[in-house]
Coordinates of C-alpha atoms in Angstrom, one line a residue:
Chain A
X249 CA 0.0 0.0 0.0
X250 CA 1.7 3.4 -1.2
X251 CA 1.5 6.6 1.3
X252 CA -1.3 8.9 -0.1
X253 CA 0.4 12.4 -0.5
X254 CA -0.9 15.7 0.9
X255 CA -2.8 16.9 -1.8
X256 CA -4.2 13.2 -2.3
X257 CA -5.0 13.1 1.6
X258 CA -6.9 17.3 1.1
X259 CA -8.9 16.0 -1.8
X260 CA -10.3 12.5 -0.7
X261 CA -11.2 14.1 2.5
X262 CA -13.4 16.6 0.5
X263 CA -15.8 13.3 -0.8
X264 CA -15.9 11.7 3.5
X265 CA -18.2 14.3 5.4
X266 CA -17.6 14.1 9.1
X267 CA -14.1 12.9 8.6
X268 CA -11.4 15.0 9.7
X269 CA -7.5 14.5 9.6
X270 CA -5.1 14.1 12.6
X271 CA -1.5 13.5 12.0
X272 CA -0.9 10.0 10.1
X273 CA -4.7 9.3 10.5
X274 CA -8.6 10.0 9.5
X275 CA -11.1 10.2 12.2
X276 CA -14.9 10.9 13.1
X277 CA -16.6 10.7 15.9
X278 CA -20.8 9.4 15.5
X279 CA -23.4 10.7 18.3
X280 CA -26.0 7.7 18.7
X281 CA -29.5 7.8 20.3
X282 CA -27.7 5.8 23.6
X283 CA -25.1 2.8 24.5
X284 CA -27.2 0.8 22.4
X285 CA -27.2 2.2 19.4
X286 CA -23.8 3.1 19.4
X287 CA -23.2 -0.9 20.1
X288 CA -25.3 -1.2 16.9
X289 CA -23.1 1.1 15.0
X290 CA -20.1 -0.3 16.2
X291 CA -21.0 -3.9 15.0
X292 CA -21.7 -2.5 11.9
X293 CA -18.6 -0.7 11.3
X294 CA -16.9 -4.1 12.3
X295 CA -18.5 -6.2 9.7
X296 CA -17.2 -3.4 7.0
X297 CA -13.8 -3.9 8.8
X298 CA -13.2 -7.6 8.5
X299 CA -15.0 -7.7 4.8
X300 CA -12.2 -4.5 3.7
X301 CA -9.3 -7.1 6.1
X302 CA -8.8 -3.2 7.3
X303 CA -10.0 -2.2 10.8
X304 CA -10.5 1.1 12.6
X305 CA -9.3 2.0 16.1
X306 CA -12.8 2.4 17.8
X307 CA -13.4 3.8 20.9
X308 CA -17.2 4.3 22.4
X309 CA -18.0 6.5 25.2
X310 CA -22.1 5.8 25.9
X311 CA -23.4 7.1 22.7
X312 CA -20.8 8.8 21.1
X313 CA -18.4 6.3 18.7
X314 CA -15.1 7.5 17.5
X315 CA -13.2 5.7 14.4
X316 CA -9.6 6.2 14.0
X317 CA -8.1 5.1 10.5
X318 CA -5.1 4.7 9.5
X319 CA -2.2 1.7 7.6
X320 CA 0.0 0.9 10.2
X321 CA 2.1 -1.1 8.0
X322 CA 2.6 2.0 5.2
X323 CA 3.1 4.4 8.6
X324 CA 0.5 6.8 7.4
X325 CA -2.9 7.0 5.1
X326 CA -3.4 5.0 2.1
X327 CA -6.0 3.9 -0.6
X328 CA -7.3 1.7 2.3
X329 CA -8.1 4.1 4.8
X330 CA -10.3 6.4 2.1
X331 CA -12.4 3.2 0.9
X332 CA -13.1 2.1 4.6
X333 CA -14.3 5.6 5.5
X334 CA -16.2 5.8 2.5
X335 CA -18.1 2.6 3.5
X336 CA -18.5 3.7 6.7
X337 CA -20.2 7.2 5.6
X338 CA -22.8 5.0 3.7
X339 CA -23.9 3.6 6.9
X340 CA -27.5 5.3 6.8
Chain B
X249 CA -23.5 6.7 44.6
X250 CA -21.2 7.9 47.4
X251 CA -16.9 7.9 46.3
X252 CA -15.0 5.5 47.2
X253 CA -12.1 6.6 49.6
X254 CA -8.3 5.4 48.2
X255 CA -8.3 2.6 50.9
X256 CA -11.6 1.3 49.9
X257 CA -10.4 1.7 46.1
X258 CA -7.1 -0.3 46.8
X259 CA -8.6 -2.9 49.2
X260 CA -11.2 -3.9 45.9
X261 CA -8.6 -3.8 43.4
X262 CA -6.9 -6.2 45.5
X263 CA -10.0 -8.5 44.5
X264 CA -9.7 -7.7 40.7
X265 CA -6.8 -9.0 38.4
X266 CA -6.1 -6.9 35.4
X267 CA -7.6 -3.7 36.8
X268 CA -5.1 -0.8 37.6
X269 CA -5.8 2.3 38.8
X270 CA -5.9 5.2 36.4
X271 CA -6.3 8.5 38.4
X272 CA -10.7 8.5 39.0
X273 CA -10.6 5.7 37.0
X274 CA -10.2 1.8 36.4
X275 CA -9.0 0.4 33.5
X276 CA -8.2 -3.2 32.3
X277 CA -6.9 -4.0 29.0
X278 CA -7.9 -7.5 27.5
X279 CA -5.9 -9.3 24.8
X280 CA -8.0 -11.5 22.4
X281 CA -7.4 -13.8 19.5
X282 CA -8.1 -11.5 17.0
X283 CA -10.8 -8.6 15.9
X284 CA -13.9 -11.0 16.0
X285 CA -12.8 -12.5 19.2
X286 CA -12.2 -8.7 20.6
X287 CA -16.0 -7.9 19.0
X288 CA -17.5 -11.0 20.4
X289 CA -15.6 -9.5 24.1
X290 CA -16.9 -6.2 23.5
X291 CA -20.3 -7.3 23.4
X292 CA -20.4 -9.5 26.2
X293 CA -18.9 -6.3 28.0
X294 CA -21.6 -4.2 26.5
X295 CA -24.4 -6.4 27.6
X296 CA -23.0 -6.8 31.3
X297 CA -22.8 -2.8 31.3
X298 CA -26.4 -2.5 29.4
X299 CA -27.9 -4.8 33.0
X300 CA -25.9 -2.7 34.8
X301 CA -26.9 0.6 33.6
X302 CA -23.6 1.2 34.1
X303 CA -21.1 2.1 30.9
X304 CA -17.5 1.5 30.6
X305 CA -15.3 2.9 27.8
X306 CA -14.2 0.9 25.4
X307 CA -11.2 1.5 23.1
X308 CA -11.1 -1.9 20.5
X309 CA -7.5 -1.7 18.4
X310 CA -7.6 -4.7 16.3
X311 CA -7.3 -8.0 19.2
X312 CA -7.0 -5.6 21.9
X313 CA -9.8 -4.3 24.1
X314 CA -9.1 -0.9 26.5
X315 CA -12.0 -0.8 28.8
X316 CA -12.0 2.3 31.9
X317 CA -14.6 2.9 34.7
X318 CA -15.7 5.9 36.2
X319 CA -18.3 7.2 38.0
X320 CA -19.3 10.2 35.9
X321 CA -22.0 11.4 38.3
X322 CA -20.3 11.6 41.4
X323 CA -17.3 12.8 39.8
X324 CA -14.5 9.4 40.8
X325 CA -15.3 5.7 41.3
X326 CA -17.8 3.9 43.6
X327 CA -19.2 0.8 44.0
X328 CA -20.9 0.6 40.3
X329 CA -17.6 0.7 38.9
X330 CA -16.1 -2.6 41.3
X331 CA -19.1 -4.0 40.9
X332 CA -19.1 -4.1 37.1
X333 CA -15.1 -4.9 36.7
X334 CA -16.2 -7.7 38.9
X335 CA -18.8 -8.5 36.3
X336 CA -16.4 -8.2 33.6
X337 CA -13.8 -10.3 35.0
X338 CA -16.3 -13.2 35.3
X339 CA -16.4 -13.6 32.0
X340 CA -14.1 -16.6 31.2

């Protein structure tokens, strides 16, 4: 997986609403009704992850779920991380 | 839900592996197989904390599961919070 560049990283992140950058990574946090449907989310988001073999850091607090994405392997954002978060954002 | 002092606090961690203290908090970190096996975990977790009405954190990175109680409400830990690591920790 090749490192996206700046200007790859600016543009792709101008098609994924609600995703913003932090250092080597993408991330957006969701605000759910409660727990429960942030557990719902959450599974959701996981069955994306294991069909793209590419998985978020995820971190819920109650009702609000966090995803972190990034390719550890390339050390920074690739092809990977934009499809995933892509996905994710057509989650209705 | 009254605080726990720091005797009371060290006295029940005493009583519950894999907890450390974390300032108000708790937190255990849990090592699974693999992301499903770190899902399935989670939701077990979730469900113990759903009966509880009582929510942990929960930070999933792949096979590893970050999971830190607090007492929001009264502003440290209390008895919700060793109760449910108790909970958690039954889980085999």
């Amino acid at each position: 997986m090749q490192l996206l560049t700046d200007d790859e990283i600016t543009a792709a992140l101008g098609s994924l609403p609600d995703w913003e950058r932090a250092g080597d990574s993408i991330t957006r946090t969701a605000e759910l009704a409660d727990f429960r449907a942030a557990m719902l989310y959450v599974n959701a988001v996981a069955y994306l992850a294991e069909q793209a073999g590419h998985h978020p850091d995820i971190l819920i607090q109650w009702n609000k779920v966090t995803l972190t994405l990034s390719t550890h392997s390339a050390g920074g954002l690739t092809a990977a991380d934009i499809a995933l978060a892509g996905q994710i954002n057509s989650l209705p």
